Every structure is written in C-alpha cells, then in structure tokens.
C-alpha cells in the first residue's frame, strides 16, 4: 500500500522552511501532495496560479514523489478524498504547537483515519515564516537564504 501524505498550507510564498519539511516528508512517504489552500478571504502576494507555478518550478526537478494540488473547504475532507494516511505540518517553535495541536485534534475528530505528523524545522529556519518574509521584502530587506532564489525573482517582479 502506498503511503500518502498531504502537506497543506498557504505557501504565499514558498520558503526554505517549507522546502525542508517537504524533503523530510519525502523520506517518510511514497507520495507527498503539497496542497495550497484556496482562501478567497485573504489578499495574497501571489495568486493561486502563481503559487502553483512556483511550486512546480522549485519542486518538480527535485522530488519525484511530490505532486501539487489546491483545495478549498475542510482539510480533513480533502485528505480523506485523496486517501492520504497523514497530514504533515512543520513546527518551528513551541508557539506553533498550541494552534497546530488544536487543528490536529479537530482534524482527527473530522477524519479519524488521517494522522497528523509534525516535523521539526531545523533551527536555522525556526524564525522564518511566509508572513515575515513578505514584510521584510516589502520594507526593502534581504530575504536571501529564507526563500528559494526563484521565489526572490518572482517577488522582485511583483514590485
Ligand atoms: O500555511 P498555513 O496558513 O499555516 O496553513 C493553514 C492550513 C491551510 C493548514 C489551515 O488553515 C487549514 O487546514 N485550512 C482548511 C480549512 C479547515 O480545514 N479548517 C479547519 C482546521 S481544523
């Protein structure tokens, strides 16, 4: 039986922290679906189509077992529809844990067959988030080392 995992998120934009989690998940699962949440209530830096394009550009050549998808609505329902055994989430610091635990327990209630697996980001990425990357970039700071070079190029095109 193939071991399938969903790695859900906003990926606005993809960071090196996300990349690290994807690589770790690939060591554990036969198939990893990076699933972008389509959230009409948020004003993103990159459209869903742009995020799909960025993920393909950065991931396709590197990870054979990764596929890219989008979802809306409940993650638990999406994970069951995809027949995934697990949802993977990255934990950077203890502050992430409370929210992640809440989501994991709610998702377990909604989809008891789907396990949430927490993977630890390495220390050097523990302070990186998409939100901070966008803020630093918009205020003129360097985001080198925080996101893949292709993402930096795409961010520069945005201004
Ligand atoms: O990258 P993010 O923004 O931290 O990802 C959050 C995400 C997409 C995993 C979470 O918001 C989510 O699962 N949304 C889907 C809606 C849902 O299932 N809500 C109930 C969560 S218990």
mmCIF file of C-alpha atoms and ligand atoms in Angstrom, residues 8-11 18 35 37 42 71 73-76 89 99-100 102-104 106-107 110, ligand 1:
data_model
loop_
_atom_site.group_PDB
_atom_site.id
_atom_site.type_symbol
_atom_site.label_atom_id
_atom_site.label_comp_id
_atom_site.label_asym_id
_atom_site.label_seq_id
_atom_site.Cartn_x
_atom_site.Cartn_y
_atom_site.Cartn_z
ATOM 1 C CA UNK A 8 -1.248 21.718 3.326
ATOM 2 C CA UNK A 9 -0.621 25.422 3.576
ATOM 3 C CA UNK A 10 -0.868 28.854 2.032
ATOM 4 C CA UNK A 11 2.671 28.815 0.572
ATOM 5 C CA UNK A 18 8.595 24.591 3.668
ATOM 6 C CA UNK A 35 -1.844 21.303 -1.227
ATOM 7 C CA UNK A 37 -5.468 26.324 0.401
ATOM 8 C CA UNK A 42 -7.113 36.523 2.160
ATOM 9 C CA UNK A 71 -8.061 22.552 -2.078
ATOM 10 C CA UNK A 73 -13.122 23.708 2.363
ATOM 11 C CA UNK A 74 -12.135 21.272 5.071
ATOM 12 C CA UNK A 75 -8.642 19.815 5.055
ATOM 13 C CA UNK A 76 -9.960 16.662 6.743
ATOM 14 C CA UNK A 89 2.756 20.083 9.377
ATOM 15 C CA UNK A 99 -2.603 26.112 17.272
ATOM 16 C CA UNK A 100 -1.259 23.042 15.483
ATOM 17 C CA UNK A 102 -5.918 22.262 18.112
ATOM 18 C CA UNK A 103 -6.058 21.753 14.350
ATOM 19 C CA UNK A 104 -4.675 18.212 14.606
ATOM 20 C CA UNK A 106 -10.127 18.794 15.262
ATOM 21 C CA UNK A 107 -8.947 17.085 12.070
ATOM 22 C CA UNK A 110 -13.406 15.002 11.475
HETATM 23 O O1 LIG B 1 0.197 27.793 5.767
HETATM 24 P P1 LIG B 1 -0.897 27.947 6.777
HETATM 25 O O2 LIG B 1 -1.674 29.208 6.507
HETATM 26 O O3 LIG B 1 -0.396 27.850 8.183
HETATM 27 O O4 LIG B 1 -1.925 26.696 6.572
HETATM 28 C C1 LIG B 1 -3.088 26.575 7.351
HETATM 29 C C2 LIG B 1 -3.985 25.452 6.807
HETATM 30 C C3 LIG B 1 -4.228 25.610 5.314
HETATM 31 C C4 LIG B 1 -3.349 24.104 7.065
HETATM 32 C C5 LIG B 1 -5.337 25.527 7.590
HETATM 33 O O5 LIG B 1 -5.810 26.826 7.583
HETATM 34 C C6 LIG B 1 -6.415 24.619 7.012
HETATM 35 O O6 LIG B 1 -6.330 23.408 7.092
HETATM 36 N N1 LIG B 1 -7.454 25.215 6.385
HETATM 37 C C7 LIG B 1 -8.528 24.483 5.739
HETATM 38 C C8 LIG B 1 -9.873 24.688 6.435
HETATM 39 C C9 LIG B 1 -10.038 23.716 7.571
HETATM 40 O O7 LIG B 1 -9.969 22.515 7.422
HETATM 41 N N2 LIG B 1 -10.259 24.291 8.771
HETATM 42 C C10 LIG B 1 -10.375 23.539 9.984
HETATM 43 C C11 LIG B 1 -8.988 23.268 10.556
HETATM 44 S S1 LIG B 1 -9.091 22.240 11.956
#
